[in-house]
Coordinates of C-alpha atoms in Angstrom, one line a residue:
Chain K
E1 CA 9.0 -3.0 -16.0
D2 CA 12.1 -3.1 -18.2
Q3 CA 12.3 -0.4 -20.8
V4 CA 14.7 0.5 -23.6
T5 CA 14.5 3.9 -25.4
Q6 CA 16.5 4.8 -28.5
S7 CA 17.2 8.3 -29.9
P8 CA 17.0 9.8 -32.3
E9 CA 14.2 8.0 -34.2
A10 CA 15.8 8.9 -37.5
L11 CA 19.2 10.4 -38.4
R12 CA 20.5 11.6 -41.7
L13 CA 24.3 12.1 -42.1
Q14 CA 26.5 13.1 -45.0
E15 CA 29.1 10.5 -45.9
G16 CA 32.1 10.9 -43.6
E17 CA 30.1 12.8 -40.9
S18 CA 30.6 10.9 -37.6
S19 CA 27.8 10.7 -35.0
S20 CA 26.4 8.7 -32.2
L21 CA 23.1 6.8 -31.5
N22 CA 21.8 6.6 -28.0
C23 CA 20.1 3.7 -26.1
S24 CA 18.8 4.5 -22.6
Y25 CA 17.7 1.5 -20.6
T26 CA 16.0 0.7 -17.3
V27 CA 16.5 -3.0 -17.1
S28 CA 16.7 -4.8 -13.7
G29 CA 20.0 -6.5 -13.1
L30 CA 21.2 -6.0 -16.7
R31 CA 23.0 -9.1 -17.9
G32 CA 23.7 -7.9 -21.4
L33 CA 23.1 -5.0 -23.8
F34 CA 22.8 -6.0 -27.4
W35 CA 23.1 -4.0 -30.7
Y36 CA 21.6 -5.2 -33.9
R37 CA 21.5 -3.8 -37.5
Q38 CA 18.4 -4.3 -39.6
D39 CA 18.2 -3.7 -43.3
P40 CA 14.8 -3.2 -45.0
G41 CA 13.0 -6.5 -45.6
K42 CA 15.5 -8.4 -43.6
G43 CA 15.8 -9.8 -40.0
P44 CA 18.1 -8.1 -37.5
E45 CA 21.8 -8.9 -37.7
F46 CA 23.7 -9.2 -34.5
L47 CA 26.5 -6.7 -34.0
F48 CA 27.7 -6.5 -30.3
T49 CA 27.0 -7.6 -26.8
L50 CA 28.2 -5.4 -23.9
Y51 CA 28.1 -6.9 -20.4
S52 CA 29.4 -4.3 -18.0
A53 CA 29.7 -0.5 -17.6
G54 CA 32.9 0.8 -19.2
E55 CA 33.0 -2.0 -21.8
E56 CA 33.7 -1.0 -25.4
K57 CA 33.5 -3.1 -28.6
E58 CA 34.4 -2.2 -32.2
K59 CA 33.6 -3.5 -35.6
E60 CA 34.8 -1.6 -38.7
R61 CA 33.3 2.0 -38.4
L62 CA 31.2 1.1 -35.4
K63 CA 32.0 1.3 -31.7
A64 CA 29.6 0.5 -28.9
T65 CA 30.0 1.7 -25.4
L66 CA 28.1 1.1 -22.2
T67 CA 27.5 3.1 -19.0
K68 CA 25.2 2.2 -16.1
K69 CA 22.2 4.0 -17.7
E70 CA 22.8 4.0 -21.5
S71 CA 24.7 2.7 -24.4
F72 CA 26.1 4.6 -27.4
L73 CA 26.8 3.4 -30.9
H74 CA 29.4 5.6 -32.4
I75 CA 29.7 5.7 -36.2
T76 CA 33.0 7.0 -37.5
A77 CA 33.2 8.4 -41.1
P78 CA 30.0 6.5 -42.2
K79 CA 29.4 5.3 -45.7
P80 CA 26.1 4.9 -47.6
E81 CA 26.2 1.2 -46.9
D82 CA 25.9 1.9 -43.2
S83 CA 22.4 3.0 -43.8
A84 CA 20.0 0.8 -41.8
T85 CA 17.9 0.7 -38.7
Y86 CA 20.0 0.1 -35.6
L87 CA 18.3 -1.7 -32.7
C88 CA 19.4 -2.1 -29.1
A89 CA 18.0 -4.6 -26.6
G90 CA 18.6 -5.3 -22.9
L91 CA 18.6 -8.6 -21.1
S92 CA 17.5 -8.5 -17.5
G93 CA 18.9 -10.6 -14.7
S94 CA 15.6 -12.2 -14.0
A95 CA 13.9 -12.5 -17.4
R96 CA 15.0 -14.8 -20.2
Q97 CA 14.0 -12.4 -22.9
L98 CA 15.3 -9.3 -24.6
T99 CA 13.6 -5.9 -24.3
F100 CA 14.0 -4.1 -27.6
G101 CA 14.0 -0.4 -28.3
S102 CA 12.1 1.0 -31.3
G103 CA 15.3 1.6 -33.3
T104 CA 17.2 4.5 -35.0
Q105 CA 16.8 4.7 -38.7
L106 CA 20.2 5.9 -40.1
T107 CA 20.5 7.3 -43.6
V108 CA 24.0 8.1 -44.9
L109 CA 23.9 10.3 -48.0
P110 CA 26.8 10.1 -50.6
Chain Q
E1 CA 21.4 -23.5 -46.2
T2 CA 23.1 -21.5 -43.4
G3 CA 21.9 -19.5 -40.5
V4 CA 18.2 -19.2 -39.9
T5 CA 15.7 -19.6 -42.8
Q6 CA 12.0 -18.8 -42.9
T7 CA 9.3 -19.7 -45.4
P8 CA 7.3 -18.2 -46.9
R9 CA 8.8 -14.8 -47.1
H10 CA 5.5 -13.2 -48.0
L11 CA 2.0 -14.3 -47.1
V12 CA -1.4 -12.8 -47.8
M13 CA -4.4 -14.5 -46.1
G14 CA -8.0 -13.9 -45.4
M15 CA -9.4 -13.7 -41.9
T16 CA -10.9 -17.2 -42.2
N17 CA -7.8 -18.9 -43.6
K18 CA -5.4 -21.3 -41.8
K19 CA -1.8 -21.1 -42.7
S20 CA 1.6 -21.9 -41.1
L21 CA 5.0 -20.2 -41.0
K22 CA 8.1 -22.3 -40.9
C23 CA 11.5 -21.6 -39.5
E24 CA 14.7 -23.7 -39.6
Q25 CA 18.0 -23.0 -37.9
H26 CA 21.3 -24.5 -39.1
L27 CA 23.4 -23.3 -36.2
G28 CA 23.1 -26.2 -33.8
H29 CA 21.3 -24.0 -31.3
N30 CA 19.0 -25.2 -28.5
A31 CA 16.5 -22.4 -28.3
M32 CA 14.2 -20.8 -30.8
Y33 CA 12.0 -17.7 -30.7
W34 CA 9.0 -16.1 -32.5
Y35 CA 8.8 -12.3 -32.6
K36 CA 6.3 -9.9 -34.1
Q37 CA 7.6 -6.6 -35.6
S38 CA 5.0 -3.9 -36.4
A39 CA 5.9 -0.6 -38.0
K40 CA 7.5 1.9 -35.6
K41 CA 7.1 -0.5 -32.6
P42 CA 9.7 -2.5 -30.8
L43 CA 10.0 -6.2 -31.5
E44 CA 7.5 -8.2 -29.4
L45 CA 8.5 -11.6 -28.1
M46 CA 5.7 -14.1 -28.8
F47 CA 7.1 -17.5 -27.9
V48 CA 10.3 -19.1 -26.7
Y49 CA 11.3 -22.8 -27.0
S50 CA 14.3 -24.3 -25.2
L51 CA 15.2 -27.9 -26.0
E52 CA 11.8 -28.2 -27.7
E53 CA 9.9 -27.2 -24.6
R54 CA 7.9 -24.0 -24.5
V55 CA 9.3 -21.8 -21.7
E56 CA 7.8 -18.4 -22.4
N57 CA 4.4 -17.4 -23.8
N58 CA 3.9 -13.7 -23.6
S59 CA 0.1 -13.6 -23.5
V60 CA -0.3 -14.2 -27.2
P61 CA -3.8 -14.7 -28.6
S62 CA -4.8 -18.3 -29.1
R63 CA -5.2 -17.7 -32.9
F64 CA -1.4 -18.1 -32.9
S65 CA -0.2 -21.6 -32.1
P66 CA 3.5 -22.5 -32.1
E67 CA 5.0 -26.0 -32.6
C68 CA 8.6 -27.1 -32.1
P69 CA 9.0 -30.7 -33.2
N70 CA 12.8 -30.6 -32.7
S71 CA 15.6 -28.1 -31.9
S72 CA 16.0 -27.2 -35.6
H73 CA 12.5 -26.5 -36.6
L74 CA 9.8 -24.1 -35.4
F75 CA 6.3 -23.5 -36.8
L76 CA 3.7 -20.8 -36.2
H77 CA 0.2 -21.9 -37.0
L78 CA -2.2 -19.2 -37.9
H79 CA -6.0 -19.2 -37.9
T80 CA -8.8 -16.7 -37.9
L81 CA -6.4 -13.8 -37.8
Q82 CA -7.3 -10.1 -37.6
P83 CA -6.1 -7.3 -39.9
E84 CA -4.1 -5.9 -36.9
D85 CA -2.0 -9.1 -37.0
S86 CA -0.4 -7.9 -40.2
A87 CA 3.3 -7.5 -39.5
L88 CA 6.7 -9.0 -40.0
Y89 CA 7.1 -12.3 -38.1
L90 CA 10.7 -13.1 -37.2
C91 CA 12.2 -16.3 -36.0
A92 CA 15.4 -16.4 -34.1
S93 CA 17.7 -18.9 -32.4
S94 CA 20.3 -18.9 -29.7
Q95 CA 22.6 -21.4 -28.1
D96 CA 20.5 -21.5 -24.9
G97 CA 17.1 -20.3 -23.8
Q98 CA 18.5 -17.5 -21.6
G99 CA 18.0 -14.7 -24.2
N100 CA 21.7 -14.4 -25.1
E101 CA 22.9 -13.6 -28.6
Q102 CA 20.0 -14.4 -30.9
F103 CA 20.4 -14.9 -34.6
F104 CA 17.4 -13.9 -36.7
G105 CA 15.9 -15.2 -39.9
P106 CA 14.7 -12.8 -42.7
G107 CA 11.1 -12.9 -41.6
T108 CA 7.7 -13.5 -43.1
R109 CA 5.8 -10.4 -44.2
L110 CA 2.2 -11.3 -43.3
T111 CA -0.8 -9.4 -44.6
V112 CA -4.3 -10.2 -43.3
L113 CA -7.2 -9.0 -45.4

């Protein structure tokens, strides 16, 4: 059974304090690892797709990386507007559906 | 309108009511999805439609009934729900039905009394 685990569940950072969020996965024949951002009361917003180990993608203060067992979302010098819940999801080679983790709730304090 | 829209945004219903959730995508995609999001739990896929044909049904109770009249519109018909069905219901769309990049609507917050 495919499984995606995110840690920590919640993270509080001071503005400018860089950190990383973890997404561990056991997804058979991974075809893609997705990161989403979700603000309260809104639907998830697509951020990145990673397809193979060693791949990296960046967007503003966010950088996503992928290994054979996990993905990291690095946040460099975060700002309060980066506060949100970050979700990762894996797409297996056999299924046509995403398996989501429970998310990491990030709070950046000014 | 752009992206994926959902109506209503909030819905309160009794256990004996019948209501429908509506989703519309303006992205020219061929696949649409219904998800359930409960507090502190991962998103749960409920239904997938690809080119208006239902391709996945993840053992969802029959009190939830989807309808996809065309590739731009998706409905979720609700009847005789239970309080544990209270959740955020999210609609998403993607270019194909293979699960790739999905774009989500804002969701309908459902409360069952």
